[in-house]
Amino acid sequence: MKPNFCFSGTLTMFNSTSSKPLFRNLILLLLLNCFLIQTSPAQKLTSEYHINKVGRTTLNWNRDWKFKPEKIEDKEIKNLNTSQWSSVGIPHSFSIPYFMSPDFYVGYGHYQKNFNLEPQIKNSKKVFLEFEGVFQEAEIFVNGIKSGAHKGGYTGFSIDISKQLKSGKNTVDIRVNNLWKADLAPRAGEHVFSGGIYRDVKLVFKDAVHVDWCGTYINTPQVTKDQANVEVQTEINNTTSKAQKLKIETKLFDPNLKQVQVMTVNIVAKTGFNKIKQLSDLIKKPLLWHPDHPYLYSASTTVYLNDKKIDEQQQSFGIRFFRWTADQGFFLNGEHLYLRGANVHQDQAGWGDAVTNRAIFRDVKMVKDAGFNFIRGSHYPHDPAFAEACDKTGILFWSENNFWGIGGSDRAPEGYWNTHSYPENTSDTAAFNRSAEQELKEMIRINRNHPSIVVWSVSNEPFFTSKNTLVPMRNLLKNLVGVVHREDPGRPAAVGGAQRPIDDMRIDKIGDIAGYNGDGASIAAFQNPGIPSVVSEYGGTFANRPGEYAPGWGDLANANGEPQYPWRSGQSLWCAFDHGSIAGESMAKLGIIDYFRIPKRAWYWYRNHYLGIAPPEWPKAGTAAALRLETDQKIVGTDGTDDVHVKVTVVDASGHPLSNSPDVKLEIVSGPGEFPTGTTILFNEKSDIRILDGQAAIALRSWYAGKTTIRATSSGLKSAEINIEFIGNYAYRSENKTKDRPYIPFKRSDQQDQLQVFGRNNPTFASSSAEGFSSGLAADGEKSSWWKPRNEDQSPNWVLDMEKKVVIKEIQIQFPASNKCRFKVEVSDSRNDWKMLKDFSDSEKSMDHQFIDKLDVSGRYIRISFLKQGDIGLTDVSVSGIVAK
């Protein structure tokens, strides 16, 4: 048994903090954002823009890009004519507009942007392009010269473009592809993998001696409720040819912005990278970060050369301490806290993965507002703004790497994200291992200063791989756990989705914490496992909005979701939001909030259960009279980090919401702005752009300043209008009007119906299991192990969850020995209503296997029910079929 893990630490990375109520914090943040938007445009670096003569200048570089979905060869880049290309802003996705299609464009996209650079800036500054995320391979060219590249779609990176710049006009080209690659993580996953520069871009000017990209690491080595100290590690990059005498001064500020410490050190910085550590004196009675009071401190580090300030970095952080224990669960600041969480994917209606920081904050707040205190970032590193939002709202965060598996992969060929999690070809393994390790390191470096993060997860369900890759897959997990321990000793490493295998190849104890998905919550082998553990996924209830007013406990239904065991640290719902999925609708609509960010009734159930807030009166069908428009804010920025959520509701003559769902059109009557589809968007109950239960919603953004009027119309109903003020330096003109982008669901031209085999390592459930004969042993692909029920079980049955809707063609059933088994085989979409596939209840034939073919029926669950007689058991069950989309 491993010892209990005890961790103390810090963590976060944004620019201002306050200990006042959250509402005030948000108002101050919005005002600050507005000020920056108005005073820091980033399009042309001429005299109208202030670049600090000494020190750092960071410019938002999201606007005014040209884009074409095509591969441009190196030799053509220098002389491109982009006059007919699309004008786009960042964040951007190849797939916009996107509405949950299982298919998406896979290929190349090319971005270009021009800017002017004054001679004095060119001659005195190091210039960097900083990206928060490009899916999934980026090649950067400056004035036709390749300046750098990055592989990995979920982590940021910095490229030094100084040498390729010139005085006057400069051109930056970014060639992007989202091609599946055998040696690049992830190889598999049930999300979608659209290409694009889908997170923020910055242009950064620094002196020759500067703090490196994400080069500040804040830790709190000693923390109690009575006192704490702070260690600030700063990485200085000296790009000159000689050593430099520097003074490093770091000031610490409490959540009220009161200075509490000053730390100063003089160093001689050699050429290259220099790491400096500064340790504060003890801070008495620190204000501890907690979901109930997310207090944030800040550190301002200034670098001086010859008493002249040459760089300054500001970082937020939190002071708190936590313990993951194997026998008593999770403790924060010395007090037990049960983790009640939800899994969150990043994409949203229309914009796909290319969402703004504001939209990310809305997502986190919706999870918090339902009473959850924990989020699992499924199943890849999220935008830096996500952890910032968790810090500010008070949500604990499980940050996860993108080593990922997907069920049903036994016959899936190489070439798409439904294959094995780990390479079968040994020629791909070394590069793949480096890819997974690189992105894990980058995730930690970017996010290590966030107090909300209490664990780094290295994987999700990596066991969905071929049997002959289990050993190298396990070795990679061990290496990734080692990466976590080296890069951030203050946090543990988790193995997420560790519920298979069940035998001596099990992976749950490779890390410090185990996350069990689905049936892992009830498998005997994983009860009180001897290491800290959570149920990293439970539920998975399919529903179109509004859905049922019920929690969808799924795998935790036997205890109604209540904490059962003192050793279990918590549980995380699958999932918070509907999302795009290559597995189609059956995997896409399992959230308690729909894709358009309108809650389903299950969200209200959780809010009532956790916070005691009664649900609203549900809308009913009635005589529709009018439409009502609402927005989450009325003043909106124009730099790509901000947007506005627009919601339309069908109401009766008295203004009461109705469930009637007629076609509704939103249009921009005047002023700037764009929906994912352009200046208009049509909601239809039967389309992918849906109005349901009397409501529809979408996010609107703009790259130009001005007053915008939005109108909602529907045949026979009174229309509604609402005004929004977009603010920024670039005034809207008629020639800036957005071109419409009609929504056409993408269809893969190379797509073929692939017969896949389901069963091995998929979740299983049983009416009972005899000791040593777990239900999962009938779906492990091994003939030497099997499931059998308890002797007292009068209605034995076994269920396979294929985790997606499948058009079933064949079922193979293996029994432990030849026996006169009487049983029936059924199929269901929901485990509620079952349809007979084959009835062997009257069979007198002894059998050791049964093969059922020539089927053509769809479903997610297979149930095998036995009549109580003789020895009953299952050695192996496999289902051949095609994923239903």
PDB file of N, CA and C in Angstrom, residues 407-408 587 758-759 762-763 800-806 808 827 859-862 879:
ATOM      1  N   GLY A 407     -13.216   3.372 -27.116  1.00  0.00           N
ATOM      2  CA  GLY A 407     -13.664   1.993 -27.203  1.00  0.00           C
ATOM      3  C   GLY A 407     -14.019   1.580 -28.615  1.00  0.00           C
ATOM      4  N   GLY A 408     -14.034   0.245 -28.840  1.00  0.00           N
ATOM      5  CA  GLY A 408     -14.398  -0.272 -30.146  1.00  0.00           C
ATOM      6  C   GLY A 408     -13.281  -0.217 -31.150  1.00  0.00           C
ATOM      7  N   MET A 587     -23.103   9.821 -28.237  1.00  0.00           N
ATOM      8  CA  MET A 587     -22.066  10.231 -27.295  1.00  0.00           C
ATOM      9  C   MET A 587     -22.028  11.736 -27.104  1.00  0.00           C
ATOM     10  N   PHE A 758     -16.833  -4.452 -30.480  1.00  0.00           N
ATOM     11  CA  PHE A 758     -17.047  -3.882 -29.158  1.00  0.00           C
ATOM     12  C   PHE A 758     -17.125  -5.007 -28.136  1.00  0.00           C
ATOM     13  N   GLY A 759     -16.738  -4.671 -26.936  1.00  0.00           N
ATOM     14  CA  GLY A 759     -16.798  -5.646 -25.853  1.00  0.00           C
ATOM     15  C   GLY A 759     -15.560  -5.583 -24.999  1.00  0.00           C
ATOM     16  N   ASN A 762     -14.949  -2.610 -22.581  1.00  0.00           N
ATOM     17  CA  ASN A 762     -16.102  -1.723 -22.422  1.00  0.00           C
ATOM     18  C   ASN A 762     -16.731  -1.944 -21.041  1.00  0.00           C
ATOM     19  N   PRO A 763     -17.488  -0.956 -20.527  1.00  0.00           N
ATOM     20  CA  PRO A 763     -18.141  -1.123 -19.220  1.00  0.00           C
ATOM     21  C   PRO A 763     -19.145  -2.273 -19.222  1.00  0.00           C
ATOM     22  N   LEU A 800     -23.656  -5.316 -21.279  1.00  0.00           N
ATOM     23  CA  LEU A 800     -22.500  -4.673 -21.921  1.00  0.00           C
ATOM     24  C   LEU A 800     -22.910  -3.288 -22.392  1.00  0.00           C
ATOM     25  N   ASP A 801     -22.115  -2.284 -22.018  1.00  0.00           N
ATOM     26  CA  ASP A 801     -22.315  -0.911 -22.484  1.00  0.00           C
ATOM     27  C   ASP A 801     -21.255  -0.612 -23.540  1.00  0.00           C
ATOM     28  N   MET A 802     -21.667  -0.484 -24.796  1.00  0.00           N
ATOM     29  CA  MET A 802     -20.717  -0.191 -25.880  1.00  0.00           C
ATOM     30  C   MET A 802     -20.339   1.282 -25.918  1.00  0.00           C
ATOM     31  N   GLU A 803     -20.936   2.097 -25.045  1.00  0.00           N
ATOM     32  CA  GLU A 803     -20.630   3.515 -24.847  1.00  0.00           C
ATOM     33  C   GLU A 803     -20.976   4.393 -26.044  1.00  0.00           C
ATOM     34  N   LYS A 804     -21.618   3.846 -27.017  1.00  0.00           N
ATOM     35  CA  LYS A 804     -22.091   4.602 -28.181  1.00  0.00           C
ATOM     36  C   LYS A 804     -23.158   3.767 -28.883  1.00  0.00           C
ATOM     37  N   LYS A 805     -23.986   4.430 -29.654  1.00  0.00           N
ATOM     38  CA  LYS A 805     -25.013   3.699 -30.391  1.00  0.00           C
ATOM     39  C   LYS A 805     -24.384   3.002 -31.585  1.00  0.00           C
ATOM     40  N   VAL A 806     -24.687   1.721 -31.726  1.00  0.00           N
ATOM     41  CA  VAL A 806     -24.051   0.884 -32.739  1.00  0.00           C
ATOM     42  C   VAL A 806     -25.118   0.164 -33.560  1.00  0.00           C
ATOM     43  N   ILE A 808     -25.776  -3.039 -34.902  1.00  0.00           N
ATOM     44  CA  ILE A 808     -25.213  -4.338 -34.536  1.00  0.00           C
ATOM     45  C   ILE A 808     -25.395  -5.325 -35.687  1.00  0.00           C
ATOM     46  N   VAL A 827     -31.428  -5.825 -26.644  1.00  0.00           N
ATOM     47  CA  VAL A 827     -30.705  -4.596 -26.949  1.00  0.00           C
ATOM     48  C   VAL A 827     -31.532  -3.403 -26.480  1.00  0.00           C
ATOM     49  N   GLY A 859     -28.409  -0.028 -31.117  1.00  0.00           N
ATOM     50  CA  GLY A 859     -28.546   0.126 -29.681  1.00  0.00           C
ATOM     51  C   GLY A 859     -27.190   0.357 -29.053  1.00  0.00           C
ATOM     52  N   ARG A 860     -27.227   0.698 -27.772  1.00  0.00           N
ATOM     53  CA  ARG A 860     -25.988   0.949 -27.030  1.00  0.00           C
ATOM     54  C   ARG A 860     -25.678  -0.186 -26.060  1.00  0.00           C
ATOM     55  N   TYR A 861     -26.724  -0.814 -25.505  1.00  0.00           N
ATOM     56  CA  TYR A 861     -26.544  -1.823 -24.460  1.00  0.00           C
ATOM     57  C   TYR A 861     -26.990  -3.203 -24.955  1.00  0.00           C
ATOM     58  N   ILE A 862     -26.249  -4.227 -24.569  1.00  0.00           N
ATOM     59  CA  ILE A 862     -26.614  -5.624 -24.816  1.00  0.00           C
ATOM     60  C   ILE A 862     -26.829  -6.282 -23.454  1.00  0.00           C
ATOM     61  N   VAL A 879     -19.232  -7.797 -29.762  1.00  0.00           N
ATOM     62  CA  VAL A 879     -20.281  -7.335 -30.667  1.00  0.00           C
ATOM     63  C   VAL A 879     -19.608  -6.669 -31.858  1.00  0.00           C
TER      64      VAL A 879
END
